[in-house]
Amino acid sequence: MKRVLFGALALGLMSACTNDSVNSQNEVQPEQEISSAVASKRICPSEQMRQDEFQKDPALRQKAEQIEANAKQFANNLAVGKVLADGTVEIPVVVNVIYKTTAQNVSDARIAEQIAILNADYGGTNSDASLIPTEFQGVKAGDVKVRFRLVNTIRKSTTKTSWTSTDRANNTMKKASTGGIDATNPTNYFNIWVVGSMPDTQGSILGYATFPESAGTWKDGVVIAAPYFGKTGASAPFNLGRTATHEVGHYLGLRHIWGDANCGDDLIADTPTQTTANTGNPSYPLYNTCYGVKRSVMFMNYMDYSDDKSLYMFSAGQKTKMQSVTSASGARSGLRVY
């Protein structure tokens, strides 16, 4: 049982994944931001950006809290048979590619490959699901009952060399007026923006997402750096398409598994509490001690920071949360009708 109460959501939640800008060839990078050719660790600022949005718009925080309350009620009703899962939801996807180089202009084949990876990971048919330890077999999600179908790809060339924190804060890549691509009907379509490198003070950001409280807004969706999109031609160790799997988890309401705090709470009961993010390729079992209790942690969960080859499961509690968001009464119910 997680120690942080739901009422602490306001303190624990940190911000949503927002985005980019397409400017001049003479763009100057802020000195505090650094970028490496290949990311050495997973960086997703989704929770941090979410908290920034909450500070600017208290009503958005209230909406997020209501979504969490609805998710708890959905889970309770599901447990006692008062509601039934609404069946598999097929989410229509629009991929917006903003590129400067040929490498950034990801191919149709690579986009199809990424969609297939999402369907395998969310369907529980990923080949590495066999690696789930016996300890966690009883709480594995299996089929989340969410599928993805590509309906359109929109491409736009740019002179933009990289996407800075200012670009991300201003969502520049999501606005045609600033050189980006406007979202396609974000109430009924899931928009993904694929861009070039995204430098940060800690290295390079792989991707980020908005959360369900942003459903239907013009900036709603997921942003992924081209080197970490799909599999063929992607940059190791993030070359198995799991950046998208991770970010879509945020889009469907999941937090980072460590709750973005020391021994924090991800608001999912069946994911073990852990001290912080795991990176690289941990060996099972990996133990953490929180609140005086030593436990084996689920470093292979898609919402951790392990390398792609070490991520291969959602938990049953995460499945229920995502189903609550995509249900007919959920925040993303609009994805059911298109």
Short mmCIF file of C-alpha atoms in Angstrom, two decimals:
data_model
loop_
_atom_site.label_atom_id
_atom_site.label_comp_id
_atom_site.label_asym_id
_atom_site.label_seq_id
_atom_site.Cartn_x
_atom_site.Cartn_y
_atom_site.Cartn_z
CA MET A 1 0.00 0.00 0.00
CA LYS A 2 1.45 3.35 -0.94
CA ARG A 3 2.18 5.70 1.94
CA VAL A 4 1.33 8.97 0.19
CA LEU A 5 -2.36 9.80 0.41
CA PHE A 6 -4.37 10.75 -2.64
CA GLY A 7 -4.87 14.17 -1.13
CA ALA A 8 -1.16 14.78 -1.63
CA LEU A 9 -1.61 14.58 -5.39
CA ALA A 10 -1.32 18.33 -5.62
CA LEU A 11 2.17 18.22 -4.15
CA GLY A 12 3.44 15.16 -5.94
CA LEU A 13 2.23 15.77 -9.46
CA MET A 14 4.73 17.52 -11.64
CA SER A 15 3.95 18.67 -15.16
CA ALA A 16 2.88 17.58 -18.57
CA CYS A 17 4.86 16.95 -21.73
CA THR A 18 4.74 20.07 -23.90
CA ASN A 19 6.87 21.11 -26.72
CA ASP A 20 8.73 22.84 -29.44
CA SER A 21 9.57 25.56 -31.90
CA VAL A 22 10.66 26.06 -35.49
CA ASN A 23 12.76 29.19 -35.85
CA SER A 24 15.79 30.48 -37.69
CA GLN A 25 19.01 28.81 -38.77
CA ASN A 26 20.94 31.21 -36.54
CA GLU A 27 19.25 30.04 -33.38
CA VAL A 28 21.46 30.31 -30.27
CA GLN A 29 21.21 27.56 -27.65
CA PRO A 30 20.88 28.68 -24.02
CA GLU A 31 24.18 28.10 -22.23
CA GLN A 32 22.54 26.11 -19.44
CA GLU A 33 21.25 23.46 -21.83
CA ILE A 34 23.45 20.68 -23.12
CA SER A 35 22.81 18.06 -25.74
CA SER A 36 24.61 14.83 -26.49
CA ALA A 37 24.51 12.92 -29.76
CA VAL A 38 22.98 9.90 -28.02
CA ALA A 39 21.14 9.99 -24.70
CA SER A 40 22.80 7.91 -21.99
CA LYS A 41 19.78 7.88 -19.69
CA ARG A 42 16.03 8.25 -20.01
CA ILE A 43 14.75 11.78 -19.39
CA CYS A 44 11.01 12.50 -19.46
CA PRO A 45 9.96 15.86 -17.98
CA SER A 46 6.23 15.08 -18.18
CA GLU A 47 5.51 15.35 -14.45
CA GLN A 48 7.65 18.45 -14.03
CA MET A 49 5.89 20.19 -16.89
CA ARG A 50 2.53 19.07 -15.50
CA GLN A 51 3.25 20.81 -12.21
CA ASP A 52 4.16 23.97 -14.11
CA GLU A 53 0.77 23.82 -15.83
CA PHE A 54 -0.97 23.32 -12.46
CA GLN A 55 0.70 26.44 -11.09
CA LYS A 56 -0.51 28.47 -14.05
CA ASP A 57 -4.02 26.99 -14.00
CA PRO A 58 -5.39 25.78 -10.61
CA ALA A 59 -8.55 24.58 -12.37
CA LEU A 60 -6.41 22.08 -14.28
CA ARG A 61 -5.17 20.65 -10.99
CA GLN A 62 -8.75 20.24 -9.79
CA LYS A 63 -9.61 18.44 -13.01
CA ALA A 64 -6.67 16.07 -12.52
CA GLU A 65 -7.79 15.32 -8.97
CA GLN A 66 -11.30 14.57 -10.21
CA ILE A 67 -9.89 12.19 -12.84
CA GLU A 68 -8.00 10.37 -10.07
CA ALA A 69 -11.16 10.16 -7.98
CA ASN A 70 -13.09 8.81 -10.97
CA ALA A 71 -10.35 6.24 -11.57
CA LYS A 72 -10.62 5.01 -7.98
CA GLN A 73 -14.40 4.73 -8.27
CA PHE A 74 -14.06 2.90 -11.60
CA ALA A 75 -11.66 0.41 -10.00
CA ASN A 76 -13.95 -0.10 -7.01
CA ASN A 77 -16.99 -0.66 -9.23
CA LEU A 78 -15.02 -3.01 -11.47
CA ALA A 79 -13.94 -5.05 -8.46
CA VAL A 80 -17.51 -5.63 -7.27
CA GLY A 81 -19.02 -6.12 -10.72
CA LYS A 82 -20.96 -2.84 -10.82
CA VAL A 83 -19.34 -1.92 -14.12
CA LEU A 84 -17.77 -3.93 -16.89
CA ALA A 85 -14.69 -2.97 -18.86
CA ASP A 86 -15.88 -1.38 -22.09
CA GLY A 87 -13.88 -3.73 -24.29
CA THR A 88 -10.89 -2.95 -26.44
CA VAL A 89 -10.55 0.69 -27.51
CA GLU A 90 -8.81 1.40 -30.82
CA ILE A 91 -7.22 4.85 -30.66
CA PRO A 92 -6.77 6.73 -33.96
CA VAL A 93 -3.25 8.18 -34.24
CA VAL A 94 -1.93 11.14 -36.20
CA VAL A 95 1.88 11.39 -36.44
CA ASN A 96 3.25 14.90 -37.04
CA VAL A 97 6.87 14.81 -38.24
CA ILE A 98 8.87 18.05 -38.07
CA TYR A 99 12.32 17.51 -39.52
CA LYS A 100 15.48 19.26 -40.62
CA THR A 101 17.58 16.28 -41.62
CA THR A 102 16.77 13.09 -43.49
CA ALA A 103 17.34 11.12 -40.30
CA GLN A 104 14.71 13.19 -38.49
CA ASN A 105 12.17 12.63 -41.28
CA VAL A 106 11.26 9.16 -39.99
CA SER A 107 9.96 6.86 -42.72
CA ASP A 108 6.44 5.51 -43.12
CA ALA A 109 7.85 2.06 -42.37
CA ARG A 110 9.35 3.25 -39.10
CA ILE A 111 6.08 4.89 -38.10
CA ALA A 112 4.21 1.65 -38.84
CA GLU A 113 6.84 -0.19 -36.79
CA GLN A 114 6.25 2.11 -33.80
CA ILE A 115 2.49 1.61 -33.99
CA ALA A 116 3.04 -2.16 -34.05
CA ILE A 117 5.26 -1.91 -30.96
CA LEU A 118 2.58 0.05 -29.12
CA ASN A 119 -0.02 -2.56 -30.01
CA ALA A 120 2.23 -5.38 -28.81
CA ASP A 121 3.16 -3.65 -25.54
CA TYR A 122 -0.41 -2.61 -24.73
CA GLY A 123 -1.78 -5.94 -25.91
CA GLY A 124 0.64 -7.90 -23.74
CA THR A 125 1.97 -9.77 -26.77
CA ASN A 126 5.48 -8.29 -26.66
CA SER A 127 8.00 -11.10 -27.04
CA ASP A 128 9.90 -10.10 -23.90
CA ALA A 129 6.78 -10.43 -21.71
CA SER A 130 8.14 -13.92 -21.00
CA LEU A 131 10.83 -12.21 -18.89
CA ILE A 132 8.34 -11.00 -16.27
CA PRO A 133 9.51 -12.55 -12.96
CA THR A 134 7.28 -15.09 -11.24
CA GLU A 135 6.97 -12.63 -8.35
CA PHE A 136 5.09 -10.17 -10.58
CA GLN A 137 3.14 -12.62 -12.72
CA GLY A 138 0.14 -12.28 -10.42
CA VAL A 139 -0.10 -8.51 -10.98
CA LYS A 140 0.88 -8.26 -14.63
CA ALA A 141 -1.60 -6.40 -16.83
CA GLY A 142 -1.53 -8.72 -19.82
CA ASP A 143 -3.82 -7.13 -22.39
CA VAL A 144 -4.59 -3.52 -21.46
CA LYS A 145 -7.43 -3.54 -24.04
CA VAL A 146 -6.05 -0.49 -25.85
CA ARG A 147 -4.97 -0.57 -29.48
CA PHE A 148 -3.60 2.07 -31.84
CA ARG A 149 -4.36 2.67 -35.52
CA LEU A 150 -2.45 5.13 -37.70
CA VAL A 151 -4.87 7.33 -39.64
CA ASN A 152 -2.58 10.07 -40.96
CA THR A 153 1.02 11.28 -41.16
CA ILE A 154 1.75 14.98 -41.58
CA ARG A 155 5.27 16.16 -42.44
CA LYS A 156 6.88 19.59 -42.29
CA SER A 157 10.47 20.65 -42.90
CA THR A 158 12.18 23.20 -40.69
CA THR A 159 15.47 25.01 -40.18
CA LYS A 160 15.22 24.33 -36.46
CA THR A 161 18.33 22.55 -35.19
CA SER A 162 16.96 21.54 -31.78
CA TRP A 163 14.05 22.12 -29.43
CA THR A 164 14.93 23.96 -26.21
CA SER A 165 13.15 24.18 -22.86
CA THR A 166 11.66 27.49 -24.01
CA ASP A 167 10.27 25.81 -27.10
CA ARG A 168 8.78 23.06 -25.00
CA ALA A 169 7.26 25.47 -22.49
CA ASN A 170 5.69 27.45 -25.33
CA ASN A 171 4.51 24.38 -27.25
CA THR A 172 6.01 25.92 -30.37
CA MET A 173 6.08 22.72 -32.37
CA LYS A 174 2.36 22.30 -31.82
CA LYS A 175 1.42 25.57 -33.50
CA ALA A 176 1.54 26.17 -37.25
CA SER A 177 1.82 29.89 -36.51
CA THR A 178 5.25 29.33 -34.96
CA GLY A 179 6.47 26.83 -37.53
CA GLY A 180 5.04 23.67 -35.99
CA ILE A 181 2.05 21.51 -36.89
CA ASP A 182 -1.38 22.07 -35.36
CA ALA A 183 -2.91 19.05 -33.65
CA THR A 184 -5.58 17.18 -35.60
CA ASN A 185 -8.82 17.30 -33.57
CA PRO A 186 -7.21 16.32 -30.23
CA THR A 187 -10.54 15.36 -28.69
CA ASN A 188 -10.96 12.45 -31.09
CA TYR A 189 -7.40 11.78 -32.29
CA PHE A 190 -4.16 11.00 -30.48
CA ASN A 191 -1.43 13.30 -31.83
CA ILE A 192 2.26 12.42 -31.76
CA TRP A 193 4.90 14.98 -32.72
CA VAL A 194 8.29 13.63 -33.85
CA VAL A 195 11.03 16.26 -33.68
CA GLY A 196 14.81 16.57 -33.65
CA SER A 197 16.98 16.66 -30.53
CA MET A 198 15.62 18.16 -27.29
CA PRO A 199 18.54 19.43 -25.17
CA ASP A 200 18.18 19.75 -21.42
CA THR A 201 20.44 20.60 -18.50
CA GLN A 202 20.73 16.88 -17.73
CA GLY A 203 21.37 15.67 -21.28
CA SER A 204 18.79 14.94 -23.99
CA ILE A 205 15.07 14.48 -23.49
CA LEU A 206 13.66 11.37 -25.15
CA GLY A 207 10.00 12.36 -25.01
CA TYR A 208 7.14 13.71 -22.92
CA ALA A 209 3.33 13.79 -22.85
CA THR A 210 0.26 15.63 -21.66
CA PHE A 211 -2.01 13.94 -19.12
CA PRO A 212 -5.77 13.26 -19.35
CA GLU A 213 -6.75 16.60 -17.78
CA SER A 214 -5.47 18.19 -21.01
CA ALA A 215 -7.82 16.10 -23.17
CA GLY A 216 -9.13 18.01 -26.16
CA THR A 217 -6.83 21.02 -25.80
CA TRP A 218 -4.74 22.20 -28.73
CA LYS A 219 -1.48 21.04 -27.12
CA ASP A 220 -2.67 17.55 -26.14
CA GLY A 221 -0.49 14.60 -27.17
CA VAL A 222 3.00 13.13 -27.05
CA VAL A 223 6.34 14.47 -28.27
CA ILE A 224 9.25 12.14 -29.09
CA ALA A 225 12.74 12.92 -30.31
CA ALA A 226 13.36 11.24 -33.67
CA PRO A 227 16.39 9.16 -32.52
CA TYR A 228 14.14 7.32 -30.02
CA PHE A 229 11.08 6.78 -32.20
CA GLY A 230 10.44 3.27 -33.45
CA LYS A 231 13.11 0.62 -33.71
CA THR A 232 14.89 0.46 -37.07
CA GLY A 233 17.46 3.26 -37.16
CA ALA A 234 16.76 4.37 -33.58
CA SER A 235 19.60 5.05 -31.12
CA ALA A 236 20.56 2.45 -28.52
CA PRO A 237 19.88 1.88 -25.70
CA PHE A 238 16.47 3.41 -26.44
CA ASN A 239 15.86 1.68 -29.75
CA LEU A 240 12.99 -0.73 -29.05
CA GLY A 241 10.16 1.80 -29.25
CA ARG A 242 9.61 1.91 -25.49
CA THR A 243 9.88 5.71 -25.29
CA ALA A 244 6.50 5.88 -27.01
CA THR A 245 5.12 3.14 -24.76
CA HIS A 246 6.24 5.13 -21.71
CA GLU A 247 4.86 8.45 -22.94
CA VAL A 248 1.54 6.97 -24.01
CA GLY A 249 1.28 5.67 -20.45
CA HIS A 250 1.34 9.29 -19.24
CA TYR A 251 -1.17 10.26 -21.91
CA LEU A 252 -3.49 7.58 -20.49
CA GLY A 253 -3.04 8.73 -16.90
CA LEU A 254 -0.01 6.89 -15.49
CA ARG A 255 2.67 8.55 -13.40
CA HIS A 256 6.30 7.49 -13.11
CA ILE A 257 6.46 4.36 -11.00
CA TRP A 258 8.53 5.99 -8.22
CA GLY A 259 6.05 8.88 -7.92
CA ASP A 260 8.71 11.47 -8.82
CA ALA A 261 9.79 11.63 -5.18
CA ASN A 262 11.95 9.62 -2.81
CA CYS A 263 9.77 6.59 -1.99
CA GLY A 264 6.92 8.43 -3.69
CA ASP A 265 3.46 7.29 -4.76
CA ASP A 266 2.35 6.62 -8.34
CA LEU A 267 -1.24 6.17 -7.10
CA ILE A 268 -1.21 2.53 -8.24
CA ALA A 269 -1.60 0.01 -5.42
CA ASP A 270 0.14 -3.00 -7.01
CA THR A 271 3.40 -1.33 -8.09
CA PRO A 272 6.03 -1.66 -5.32
CA THR A 273 7.20 1.55 -3.70
CA GLN A 274 10.78 2.36 -4.73
CA THR A 275 13.30 4.99 -3.77
CA THR A 276 13.77 6.61 -7.17
CA ALA A 277 14.02 5.92 -10.90
CA ASN A 278 16.01 2.93 -12.12
CA THR A 279 18.34 3.38 -15.08
CA GLY A 280 20.37 1.12 -17.34
CA ASN A 281 19.70 -2.62 -17.18
CA PRO A 282 19.12 -3.72 -13.58
CA SER A 283 19.37 -7.38 -12.58
CA TYR A 284 16.42 -9.10 -10.89
CA PRO A 285 15.82 -9.10 -8.01
CA LEU A 286 16.56 -5.47 -7.21
CA TYR A 287 15.73 -4.37 -3.66
CA ASN A 288 14.86 -0.93 -2.29
CA THR A 289 14.00 0.04 1.28
CA CYS A 290 11.20 2.56 1.84
CA TYR A 291 9.64 3.38 5.20
CA GLY A 292 11.70 0.63 6.79
CA VAL A 293 10.39 -2.08 4.44
CA LYS A 294 12.73 -3.86 2.04
CA ARG A 295 11.01 -4.96 -1.16
CA SER A 296 11.77 -6.14 -4.67
CA VAL A 297 11.01 -3.36 -7.16
CA MET A 298 9.41 -3.53 -10.59
CA PHE A 299 12.24 -1.96 -12.63
CA MET A 300 10.85 -3.65 -15.75
CA ASN A 301 7.67 -1.55 -15.61
CA TYR A 302 7.20 0.68 -18.66
CA MET A 303 6.82 3.70 -16.37
CA ASP A 304 10.33 3.35 -14.91
CA TYR A 305 13.50 4.78 -16.50
CA SER A 306 15.31 1.54 -17.34
CA ASP A 307 16.74 1.07 -20.84
CA ASP A 308 14.31 -0.18 -23.50
CA LYS A 309 15.40 -3.82 -23.27
CA SER A 310 14.64 -3.84 -19.53
CA LEU A 311 11.07 -2.54 -19.88
CA TYR A 312 8.37 -5.10 -20.66
CA MET A 313 5.28 -4.85 -18.44
CA PHE A 314 2.40 -2.83 -17.03
CA SER A 315 0.69 -3.86 -13.79
CA ALA A 316 -2.98 -4.79 -13.40
CA GLY A 317 -3.56 -1.58 -11.44
CA GLN A 318 -2.08 0.48 -14.26
CA LYS A 319 -4.34 -1.34 -16.70
CA THR A 320 -7.42 -0.41 -14.66
CA LYS A 321 -6.29 3.23 -14.50
CA MET A 322 -5.87 3.40 -18.28
CA GLN A 323 -9.21 1.69 -18.84
CA SER A 324 -10.90 4.25 -16.59
CA VAL A 325 -9.45 7.07 -18.70
CA THR A 326 -10.54 5.54 -22.03
CA SER A 327 -13.95 4.31 -20.80
CA ALA A 328 -17.21 5.83 -22.03
CA SER A 329 -17.22 8.03 -18.89
CA GLY A 330 -13.48 8.72 -18.86
CA ALA A 331 -11.50 11.86 -19.63
CA ARG A 332 -10.45 10.47 -23.03
CA SER A 333 -13.83 9.04 -24.04
CA GLY A 334 -13.63 11.15 -27.20
CA LEU A 335 -11.05 8.72 -28.59
CA ARG A 336 -13.82 6.11 -28.76
CA VAL A 337 -15.72 8.05 -31.41
CA TYR A 338 -13.99 9.31 -34.55
#
